[in-house]
XYZ file of C-alpha atoms in Angstrom:
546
model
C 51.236 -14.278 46.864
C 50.674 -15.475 43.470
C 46.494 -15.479 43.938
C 46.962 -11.563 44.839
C 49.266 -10.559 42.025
C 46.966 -12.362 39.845
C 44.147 -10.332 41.674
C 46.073 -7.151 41.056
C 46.836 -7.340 37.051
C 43.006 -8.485 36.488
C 42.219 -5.350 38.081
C 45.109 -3.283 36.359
C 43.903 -4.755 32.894
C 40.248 -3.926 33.836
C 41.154 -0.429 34.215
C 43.020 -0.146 30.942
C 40.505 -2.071 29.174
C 37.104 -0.107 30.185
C 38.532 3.770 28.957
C 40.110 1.717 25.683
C 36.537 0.558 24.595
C 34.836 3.518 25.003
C 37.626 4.822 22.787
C 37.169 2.247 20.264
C 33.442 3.556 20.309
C 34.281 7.086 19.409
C 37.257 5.963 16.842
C 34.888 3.376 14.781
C 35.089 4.298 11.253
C 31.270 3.563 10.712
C 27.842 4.148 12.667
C 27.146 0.406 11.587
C 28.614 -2.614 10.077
C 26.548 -5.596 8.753
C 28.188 -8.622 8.482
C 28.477 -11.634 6.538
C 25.273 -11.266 5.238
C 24.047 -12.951 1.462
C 23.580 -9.782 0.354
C 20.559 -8.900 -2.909
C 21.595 -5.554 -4.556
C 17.740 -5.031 -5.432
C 18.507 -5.427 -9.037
C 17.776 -8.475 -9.265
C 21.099 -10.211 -9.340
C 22.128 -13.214 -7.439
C 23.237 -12.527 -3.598
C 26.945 -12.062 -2.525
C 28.264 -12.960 0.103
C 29.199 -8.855 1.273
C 29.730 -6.495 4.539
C 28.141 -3.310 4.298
C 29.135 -0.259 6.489
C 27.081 2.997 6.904
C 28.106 6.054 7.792
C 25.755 9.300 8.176
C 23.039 7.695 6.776
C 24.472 6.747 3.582
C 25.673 3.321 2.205
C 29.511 3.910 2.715
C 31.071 0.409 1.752
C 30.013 -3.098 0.623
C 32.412 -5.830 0.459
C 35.220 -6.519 2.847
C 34.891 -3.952 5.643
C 37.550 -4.069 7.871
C 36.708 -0.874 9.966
C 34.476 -1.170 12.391
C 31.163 0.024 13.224
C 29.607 2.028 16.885
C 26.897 -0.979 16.264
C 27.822 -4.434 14.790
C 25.041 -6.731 13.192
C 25.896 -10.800 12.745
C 24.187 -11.707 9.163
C 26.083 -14.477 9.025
C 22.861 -16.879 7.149
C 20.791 -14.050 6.860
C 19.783 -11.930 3.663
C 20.028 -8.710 3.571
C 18.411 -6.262 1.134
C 17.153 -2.718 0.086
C 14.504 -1.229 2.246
C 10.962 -2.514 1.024
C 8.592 -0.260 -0.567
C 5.007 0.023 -0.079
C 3.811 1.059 -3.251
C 0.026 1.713 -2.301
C -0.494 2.747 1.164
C -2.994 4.775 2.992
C -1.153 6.518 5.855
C -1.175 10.139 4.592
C -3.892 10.857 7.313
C -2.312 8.957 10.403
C 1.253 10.324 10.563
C -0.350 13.621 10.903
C -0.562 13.174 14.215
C 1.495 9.532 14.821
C 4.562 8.847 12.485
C 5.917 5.022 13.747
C 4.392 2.970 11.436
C 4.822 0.179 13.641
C 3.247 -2.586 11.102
C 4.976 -1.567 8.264
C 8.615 -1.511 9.830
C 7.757 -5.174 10.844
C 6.962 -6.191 7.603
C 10.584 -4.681 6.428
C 8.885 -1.619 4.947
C 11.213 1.423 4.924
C 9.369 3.519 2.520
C 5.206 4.142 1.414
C 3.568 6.061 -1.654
C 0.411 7.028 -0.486
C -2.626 8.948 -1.853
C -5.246 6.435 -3.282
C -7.299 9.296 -1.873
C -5.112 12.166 -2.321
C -3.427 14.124 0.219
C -5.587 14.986 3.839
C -5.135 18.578 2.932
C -5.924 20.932 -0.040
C -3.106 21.219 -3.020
C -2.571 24.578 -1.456
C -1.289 23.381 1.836
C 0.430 20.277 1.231
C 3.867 22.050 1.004
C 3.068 23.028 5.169
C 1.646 19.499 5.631
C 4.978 17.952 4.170
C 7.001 20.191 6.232
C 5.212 19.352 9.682
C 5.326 16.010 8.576
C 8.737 16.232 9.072
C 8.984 17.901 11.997
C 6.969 15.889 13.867
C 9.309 12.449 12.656
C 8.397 9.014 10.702
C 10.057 6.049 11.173
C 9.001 5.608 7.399
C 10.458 7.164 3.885
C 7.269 9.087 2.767
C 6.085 10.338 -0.339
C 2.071 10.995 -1.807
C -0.232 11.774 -4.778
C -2.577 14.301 -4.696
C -6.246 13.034 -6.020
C -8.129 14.383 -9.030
C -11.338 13.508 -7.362
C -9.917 16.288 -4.650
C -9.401 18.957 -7.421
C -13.315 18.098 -8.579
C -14.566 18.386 -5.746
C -12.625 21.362 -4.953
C -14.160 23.141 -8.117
C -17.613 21.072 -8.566
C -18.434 19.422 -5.680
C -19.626 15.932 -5.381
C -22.188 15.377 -7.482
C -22.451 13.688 -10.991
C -22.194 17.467 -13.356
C -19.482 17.881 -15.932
C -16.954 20.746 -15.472
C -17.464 23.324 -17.806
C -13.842 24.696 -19.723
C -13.250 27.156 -16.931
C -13.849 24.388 -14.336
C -11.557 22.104 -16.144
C -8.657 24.942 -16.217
C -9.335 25.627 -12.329
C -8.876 22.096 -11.475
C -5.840 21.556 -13.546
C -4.290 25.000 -11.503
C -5.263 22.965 -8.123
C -3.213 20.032 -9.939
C 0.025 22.394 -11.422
C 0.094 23.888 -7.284
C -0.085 20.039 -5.981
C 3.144 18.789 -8.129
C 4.744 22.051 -7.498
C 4.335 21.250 -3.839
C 6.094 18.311 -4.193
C 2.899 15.650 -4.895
C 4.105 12.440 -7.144
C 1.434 12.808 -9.360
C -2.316 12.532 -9.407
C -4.938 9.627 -8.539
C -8.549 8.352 -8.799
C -10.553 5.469 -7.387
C -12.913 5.171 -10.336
C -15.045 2.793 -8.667
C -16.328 5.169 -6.034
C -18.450 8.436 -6.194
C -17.912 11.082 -6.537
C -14.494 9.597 -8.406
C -16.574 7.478 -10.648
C -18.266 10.697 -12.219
C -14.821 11.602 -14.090
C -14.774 11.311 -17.399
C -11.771 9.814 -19.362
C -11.191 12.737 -21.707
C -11.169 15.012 -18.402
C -8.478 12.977 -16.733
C -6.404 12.723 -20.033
C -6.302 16.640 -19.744
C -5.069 16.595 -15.518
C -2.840 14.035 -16.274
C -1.158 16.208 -19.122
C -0.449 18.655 -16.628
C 0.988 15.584 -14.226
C 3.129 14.936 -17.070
C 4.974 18.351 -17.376
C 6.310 17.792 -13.680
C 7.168 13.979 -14.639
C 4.839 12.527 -12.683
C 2.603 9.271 -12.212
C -1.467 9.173 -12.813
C -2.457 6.398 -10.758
C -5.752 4.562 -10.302
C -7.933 2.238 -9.365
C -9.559 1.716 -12.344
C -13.587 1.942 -13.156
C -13.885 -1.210 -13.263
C -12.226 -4.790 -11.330
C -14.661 -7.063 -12.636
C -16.600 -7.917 -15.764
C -15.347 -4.983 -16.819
C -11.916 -5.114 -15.859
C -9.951 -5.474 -19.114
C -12.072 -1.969 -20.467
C -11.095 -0.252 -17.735
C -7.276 -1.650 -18.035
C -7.531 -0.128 -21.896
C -8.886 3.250 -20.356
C -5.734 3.249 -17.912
C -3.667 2.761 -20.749
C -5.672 5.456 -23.035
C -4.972 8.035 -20.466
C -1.216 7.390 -20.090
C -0.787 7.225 -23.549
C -2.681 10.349 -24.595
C -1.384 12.393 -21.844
C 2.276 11.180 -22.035
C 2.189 10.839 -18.044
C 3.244 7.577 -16.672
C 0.507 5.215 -15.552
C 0.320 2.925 -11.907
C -2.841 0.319 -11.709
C -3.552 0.203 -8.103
C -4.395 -3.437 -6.694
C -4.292 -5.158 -9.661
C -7.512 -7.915 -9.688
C -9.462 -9.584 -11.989
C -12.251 -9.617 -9.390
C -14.967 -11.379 -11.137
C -15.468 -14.913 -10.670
C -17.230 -15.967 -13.916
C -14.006 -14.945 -15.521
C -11.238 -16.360 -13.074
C -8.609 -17.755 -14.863
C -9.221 -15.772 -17.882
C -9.334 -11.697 -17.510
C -6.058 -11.485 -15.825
C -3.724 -13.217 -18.699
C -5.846 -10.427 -20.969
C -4.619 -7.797 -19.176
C -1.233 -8.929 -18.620
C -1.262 -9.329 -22.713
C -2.729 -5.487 -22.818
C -0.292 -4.049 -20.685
C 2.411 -6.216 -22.055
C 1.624 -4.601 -25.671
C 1.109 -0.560 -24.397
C 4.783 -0.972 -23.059
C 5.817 -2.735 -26.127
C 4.460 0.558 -27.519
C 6.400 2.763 -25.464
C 3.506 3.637 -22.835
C 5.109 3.625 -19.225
C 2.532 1.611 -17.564
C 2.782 -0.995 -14.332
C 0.920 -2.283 -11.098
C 1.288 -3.292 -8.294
C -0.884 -6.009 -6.354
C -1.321 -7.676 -2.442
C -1.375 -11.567 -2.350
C -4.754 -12.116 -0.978
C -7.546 -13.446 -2.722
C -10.082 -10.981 -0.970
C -10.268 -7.132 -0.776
C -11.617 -4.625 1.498
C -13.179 -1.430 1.345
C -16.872 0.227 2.469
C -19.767 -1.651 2.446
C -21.326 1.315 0.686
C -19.970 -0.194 -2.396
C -22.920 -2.499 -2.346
C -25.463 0.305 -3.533
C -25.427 1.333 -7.453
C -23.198 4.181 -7.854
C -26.425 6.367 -9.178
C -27.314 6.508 -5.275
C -24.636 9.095 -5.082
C -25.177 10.915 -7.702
C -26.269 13.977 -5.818
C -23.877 13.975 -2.657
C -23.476 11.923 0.650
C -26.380 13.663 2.036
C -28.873 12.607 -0.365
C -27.308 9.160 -0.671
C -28.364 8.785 2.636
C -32.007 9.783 2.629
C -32.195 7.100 -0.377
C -30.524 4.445 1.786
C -33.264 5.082 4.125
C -36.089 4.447 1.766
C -37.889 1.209 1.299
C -39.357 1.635 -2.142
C -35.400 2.475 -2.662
C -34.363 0.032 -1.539
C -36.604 -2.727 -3.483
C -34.844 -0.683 -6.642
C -31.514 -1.657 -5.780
C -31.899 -5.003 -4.798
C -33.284 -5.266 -8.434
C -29.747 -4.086 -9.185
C -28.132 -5.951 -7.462
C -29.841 -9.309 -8.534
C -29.253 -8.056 -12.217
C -25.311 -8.158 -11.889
C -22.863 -5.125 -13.275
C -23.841 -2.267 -14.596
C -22.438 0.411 -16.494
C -20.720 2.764 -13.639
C -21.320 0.053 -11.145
C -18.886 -2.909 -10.119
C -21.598 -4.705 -8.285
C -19.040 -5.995 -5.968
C -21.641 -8.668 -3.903
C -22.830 -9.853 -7.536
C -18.931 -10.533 -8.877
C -18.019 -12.097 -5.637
C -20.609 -14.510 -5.675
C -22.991 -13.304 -3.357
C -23.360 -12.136 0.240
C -22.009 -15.590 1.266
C -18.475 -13.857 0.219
C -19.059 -10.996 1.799
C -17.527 -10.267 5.150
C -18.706 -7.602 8.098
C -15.199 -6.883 8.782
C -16.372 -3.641 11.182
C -19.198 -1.720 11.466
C -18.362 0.629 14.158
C -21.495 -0.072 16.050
C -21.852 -2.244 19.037
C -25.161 -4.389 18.051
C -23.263 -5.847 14.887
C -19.941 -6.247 16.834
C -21.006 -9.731 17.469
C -20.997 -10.135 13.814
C -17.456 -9.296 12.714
C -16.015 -11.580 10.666
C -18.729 -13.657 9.624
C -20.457 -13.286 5.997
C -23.783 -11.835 5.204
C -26.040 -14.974 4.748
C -24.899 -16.030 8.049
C -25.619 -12.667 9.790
C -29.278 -12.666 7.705
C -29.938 -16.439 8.910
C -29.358 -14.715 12.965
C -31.439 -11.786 12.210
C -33.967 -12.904 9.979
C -33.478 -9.860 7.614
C -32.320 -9.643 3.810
C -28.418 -9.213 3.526
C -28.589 -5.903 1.615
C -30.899 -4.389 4.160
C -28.784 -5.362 7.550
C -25.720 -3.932 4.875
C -27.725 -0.534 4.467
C -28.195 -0.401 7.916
C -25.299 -0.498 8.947
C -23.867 2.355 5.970
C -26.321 4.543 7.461
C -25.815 4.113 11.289
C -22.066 3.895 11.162
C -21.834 7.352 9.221
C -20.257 9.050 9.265
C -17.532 6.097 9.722
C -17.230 4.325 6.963
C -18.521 0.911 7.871
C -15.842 -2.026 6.105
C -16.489 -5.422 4.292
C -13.925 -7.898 2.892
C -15.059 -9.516 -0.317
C -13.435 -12.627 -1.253
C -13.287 -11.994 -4.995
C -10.185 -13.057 -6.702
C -8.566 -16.240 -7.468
C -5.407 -17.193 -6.428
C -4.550 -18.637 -9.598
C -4.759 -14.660 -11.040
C -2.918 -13.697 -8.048
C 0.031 -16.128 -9.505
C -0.327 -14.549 -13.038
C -0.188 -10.963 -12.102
C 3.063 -11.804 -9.286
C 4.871 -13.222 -12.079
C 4.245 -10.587 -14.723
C 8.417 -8.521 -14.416
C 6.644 -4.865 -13.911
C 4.383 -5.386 -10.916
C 5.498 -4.091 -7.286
C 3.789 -4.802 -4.207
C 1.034 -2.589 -2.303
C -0.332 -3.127 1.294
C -3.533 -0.514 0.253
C -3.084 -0.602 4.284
C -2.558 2.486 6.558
C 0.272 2.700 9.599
C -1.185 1.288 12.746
C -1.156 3.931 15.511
C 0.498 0.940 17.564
C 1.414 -2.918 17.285
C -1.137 -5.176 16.996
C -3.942 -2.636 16.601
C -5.982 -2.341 13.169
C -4.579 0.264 10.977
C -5.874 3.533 10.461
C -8.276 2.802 8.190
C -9.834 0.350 11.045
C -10.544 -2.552 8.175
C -9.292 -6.054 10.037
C -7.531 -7.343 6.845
C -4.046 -9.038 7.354
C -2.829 -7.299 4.183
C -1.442 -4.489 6.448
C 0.768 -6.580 8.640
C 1.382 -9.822 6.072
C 1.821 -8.331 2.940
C 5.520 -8.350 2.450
C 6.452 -11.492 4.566
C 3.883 -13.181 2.972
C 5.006 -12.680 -0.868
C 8.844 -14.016 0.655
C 7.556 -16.910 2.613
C 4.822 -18.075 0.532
C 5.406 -17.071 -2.998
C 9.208 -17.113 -3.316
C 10.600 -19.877 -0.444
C 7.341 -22.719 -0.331
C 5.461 -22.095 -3.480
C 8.614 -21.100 -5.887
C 6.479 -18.545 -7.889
C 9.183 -16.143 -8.135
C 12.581 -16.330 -7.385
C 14.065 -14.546 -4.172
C 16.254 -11.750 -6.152
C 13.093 -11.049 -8.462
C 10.724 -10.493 -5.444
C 13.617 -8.158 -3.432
C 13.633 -6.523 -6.620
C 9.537 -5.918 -7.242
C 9.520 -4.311 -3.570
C 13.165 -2.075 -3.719
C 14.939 -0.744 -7.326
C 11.441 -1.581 -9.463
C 9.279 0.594 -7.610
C 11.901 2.978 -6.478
C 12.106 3.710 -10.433
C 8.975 3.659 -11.321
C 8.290 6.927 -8.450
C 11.562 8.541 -9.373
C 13.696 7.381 -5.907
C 17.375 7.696 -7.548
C 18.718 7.610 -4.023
C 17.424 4.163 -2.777
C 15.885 1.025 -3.799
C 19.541 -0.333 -4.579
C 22.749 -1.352 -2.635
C 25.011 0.940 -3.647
C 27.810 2.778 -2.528
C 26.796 6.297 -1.579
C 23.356 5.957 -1.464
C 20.934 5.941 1.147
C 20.999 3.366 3.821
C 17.708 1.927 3.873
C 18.492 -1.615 4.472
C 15.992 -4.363 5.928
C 18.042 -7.915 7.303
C 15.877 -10.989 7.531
C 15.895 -14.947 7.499
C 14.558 -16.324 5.144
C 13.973 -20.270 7.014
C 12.013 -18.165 9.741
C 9.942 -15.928 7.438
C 6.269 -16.000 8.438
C 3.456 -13.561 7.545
C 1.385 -14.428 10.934
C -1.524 -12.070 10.056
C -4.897 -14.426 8.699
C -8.219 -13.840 8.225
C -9.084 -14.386 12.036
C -5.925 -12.788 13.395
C -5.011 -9.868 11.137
C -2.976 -8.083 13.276
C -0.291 -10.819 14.104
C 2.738 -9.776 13.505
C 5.359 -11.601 11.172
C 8.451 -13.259 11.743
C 11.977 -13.679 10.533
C 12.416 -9.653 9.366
C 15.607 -9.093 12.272
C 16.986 -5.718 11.907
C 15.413 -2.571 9.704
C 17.116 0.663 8.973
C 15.962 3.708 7.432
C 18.847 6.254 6.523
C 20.710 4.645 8.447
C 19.225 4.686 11.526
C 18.018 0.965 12.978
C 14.279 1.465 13.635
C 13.480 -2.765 14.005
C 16.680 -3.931 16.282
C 16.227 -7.621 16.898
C 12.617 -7.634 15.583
C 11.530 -4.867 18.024
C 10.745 -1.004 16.995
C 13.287 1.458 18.326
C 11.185 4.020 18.485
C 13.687 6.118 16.256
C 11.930 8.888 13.417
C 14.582 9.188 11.029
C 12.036 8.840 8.053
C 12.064 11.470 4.996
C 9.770 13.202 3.153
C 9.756 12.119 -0.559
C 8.828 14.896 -2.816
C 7.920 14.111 -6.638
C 9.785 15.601 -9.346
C 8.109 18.874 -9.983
C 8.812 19.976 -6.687
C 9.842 23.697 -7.122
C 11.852 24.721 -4.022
């Protein structure tokens, strides 16, 4: 008698219980609650220990929160932080067609600036590419220069001529129509042609049209190696001449005569233009080697008269013997001579050729690819430019120090940049298809490494280089800080389990200890896996006219 009335009230409660929850559901005064977490404003300050609710995508209350959410997180031991901001990434092309950005959400990214290259489209349709963009969903907060090099080629083409006045004015309207459209600002990659054929005084008068909208000229400057701290000053000139504001992609002293030396210089140099009032900063990735095409191994003058020419000249012996010279003979003016200021082809990497008779060769250097061919580095390098085109064949050239690295972390106005594209899935190479852990390592790796084992920055100065630094430096007034009423782009992680997994033989490993990611709100990384959720926005710049 008593087992069944026992029975019977078990089931009674169970049927008041069930319709009560799903009531609760509906009634919770938030869409989630994070609790208990040691929570980093962004600012820089000190964590506290903090709930934060959300509520329609916004940052609704930190503190005590005694409502409660649809979805409760447990940070009980865990940090938790403004979303992480990629300032220098290269997915403007991929999330054309796929928007998940499955690399960066695992490395706690929440929002990219992109546009080392400009926008994949002309300045006239970058207002429709935005808005498609959008349409078609990111898990990522987006937002884009336009390129300079894309206005002069627009006008000029691609070879090494001047604009004339009227060019000059035509290029500056393609300019004007890409901030109007909503573009951050404008960039160049001086170190590559057609790019490497502006002239300063030409980009001090685009970038005083980028500075009427409010905007940002960024750049990879002329010059990374011998010539790095002259190219630094010209960064500088064209900011302070223009009146725009002034971004130093990838900052590296990449030039190993001068390791140890060249990047205190230009830490003094940008240290004294801001003491000046010029709004200049960088950003950098903590590895000690970069990546990009191996065509950066023939003297820019190659170029000089378009891809199609560059390649006949590839092609030719007598050429070739010319640039080998060139090579030998170290930088030039125009040329970074990246093989030469690495240290030689022994530095050099085939990182991926896109052909299927080197693919046995990934990862290994030059000299060891000449000693199994029998052929001179430079000429298997050619090769492979001209065979791979119209892909663009990659290297990774082990160039810096990490002893610069540590300088340029520690100087208080440089952010953090992947210069990594959105893989089109998890554990594949990003779009660019260069096998360099930088675009699944980059963030985990500056917390694991540089703030929790090596102690070169503190935890609340790194959260604040990747959330309220860069988020003012591009204009963001509605993120990059914890604060009531803003947007909820929030990334939870441990910071005992933090691991940057991607290396130089496994770049696509993917890191550890980032637990939970939200972008406006939404949870896109859920217990360290993607969601699958879009609820990424377009970031327009300030001269966007509506």
């Amino acid at each position: 008698m008593i087992k069944g009335t026992v029975r019977t009230l078990a089931v009674s409660l169970l049927a008041i219980w069930l319709p009560s929850a799903a009531v609760q559901a509906e009634d919770a005064a938030y869409d989630v609650v994070i609790r208990g977490g040691h929570v980093l404003d962004g600012a820089g300050n000190p964590w506290v220990p903090a709930d934060i609710a959300i509520k329609d995508g916004k940052l609704a209350k930190i503190g005590r929160v005694t409502g409660t959410g649809t979805r409760e997180i447990d940070a009980h031991g865990k940090y938790v932080s403004p979303g992480w901001i990629d300032m220098m990434d290269q997915s403007g092309g991929i999330f054309q067609t796929v928007g998940l950005a499955p690399n960066k959400i695992a490395m706690g990214v929440t929002t990219v600036i992109a546009g080392e290259g400009g926008t994949p489209v002309d300045a006239a349709d970058i207002d429709a590419y935005f808005t498609a963009m959008q349409a078609n969903g990111i898990s990522v907060n987006f937002g884009t220069y336009y390129s300079a090099t894309q206005a002069r080629v627009a006008v000029i083409g691609d070879s090494a001529v001047d604009p004339t006045p009227a060019q000059l004015e035509e290029m500056k309207g393609l300019v004007a129509t890409a901030m109007e459209a909503g573009a951050m600002g404008i960039t160049t990659a001086l170190i590559y042609p057609p790019s490497s054929f502006h002239k300063t005084e030409n980009l001090v008068e685009l970038a005083k049209v980028v500075a009427k909208y409010d905007g940002m000229y960024a750049s990879h400057i002329r010059d990374e190696s011998s010539k790095f701290l002259d190219a630094v000053k010209e960064a500088i000139r064209i900011g302070e001449e223009s009146g725009s504001g002034v971004e130093i992609f990838h900052m590296k002293a990449a030039y190993y005569p001068n390791w140890g030396k060249d990047m205190k210089a230009a830490v003094a140099l940008i240290d004294a233009a801001r003491a000046r009032g010029v709004n200049v900063a960088a950003d950098l990735y903590p590895y000690v080697a970069g990546g990009t095409g191996l065509e950066v191994s023939a003297p820019s003058w190659v170029f000089a008269d378009g891809e199609e020419k560059a390649l006949e000249r590839l092609q030719d012996p007598k050429v070739r013997e010319q640039m080998k010279k060139e090579l030998a003979a170290g930088p030039q003016p125009g040329w970074t001579n990246m093989i030469y200021v690495s240290g030689g082809w022994g530095h050099v990497v085939l990182a991926n050729s896109y052909l299927d008779e080197y693919r046995q060769f990934h990862g290994q250097n030059f000299e060891e690819i000449s000693k199994a061919l029998g052929k001179d580095p430079a000429d298997i390098a050619w090769d492979i430019v001209v065979k791979a085109y119209p892909e663009r064949a990659m290297g990774l050239y082990f160039m810096m120090s990490e002893e610069d690295v540590e300088t340029a972390m520690k100087a208080p106005w440089t952010s953090i940049g992947t210069d990594a594209a959105s893989s089109t899935a998890l554990g594949e190479l990003d779009a660019l298809g260069l096998p360099h852990p930088r675009s699944y390592g980059t963030f985990p790796k500056v917390i694991a490494e540089y703030v929790r084992d090596r102690k070169v920055i503190t935890l609340p100065d790194a959260i604040r280089k990747i959330t309220s630094w860069p988020a003012e430096r591009m204009g963001l007034s509605d993120r990059g800080v914890l604060r009531e009423g803003l947007a909820a782009d929030v990334v939870v992680f441990d910071l005992d389990t933090m691991k940057a997994n991607a290396s130089w033989a496994d770049p696509t490993a993917t890191p550890e200890g980032i637990e939970y990611v939200l972008v406006n709100g939404e949870l896109v990384l859920d217990g360290g896996h993607h969601t699958g959720a879009a609820p990424g926005k377009v970031l327009r710049g300030k001269g966007f006219k509506q």
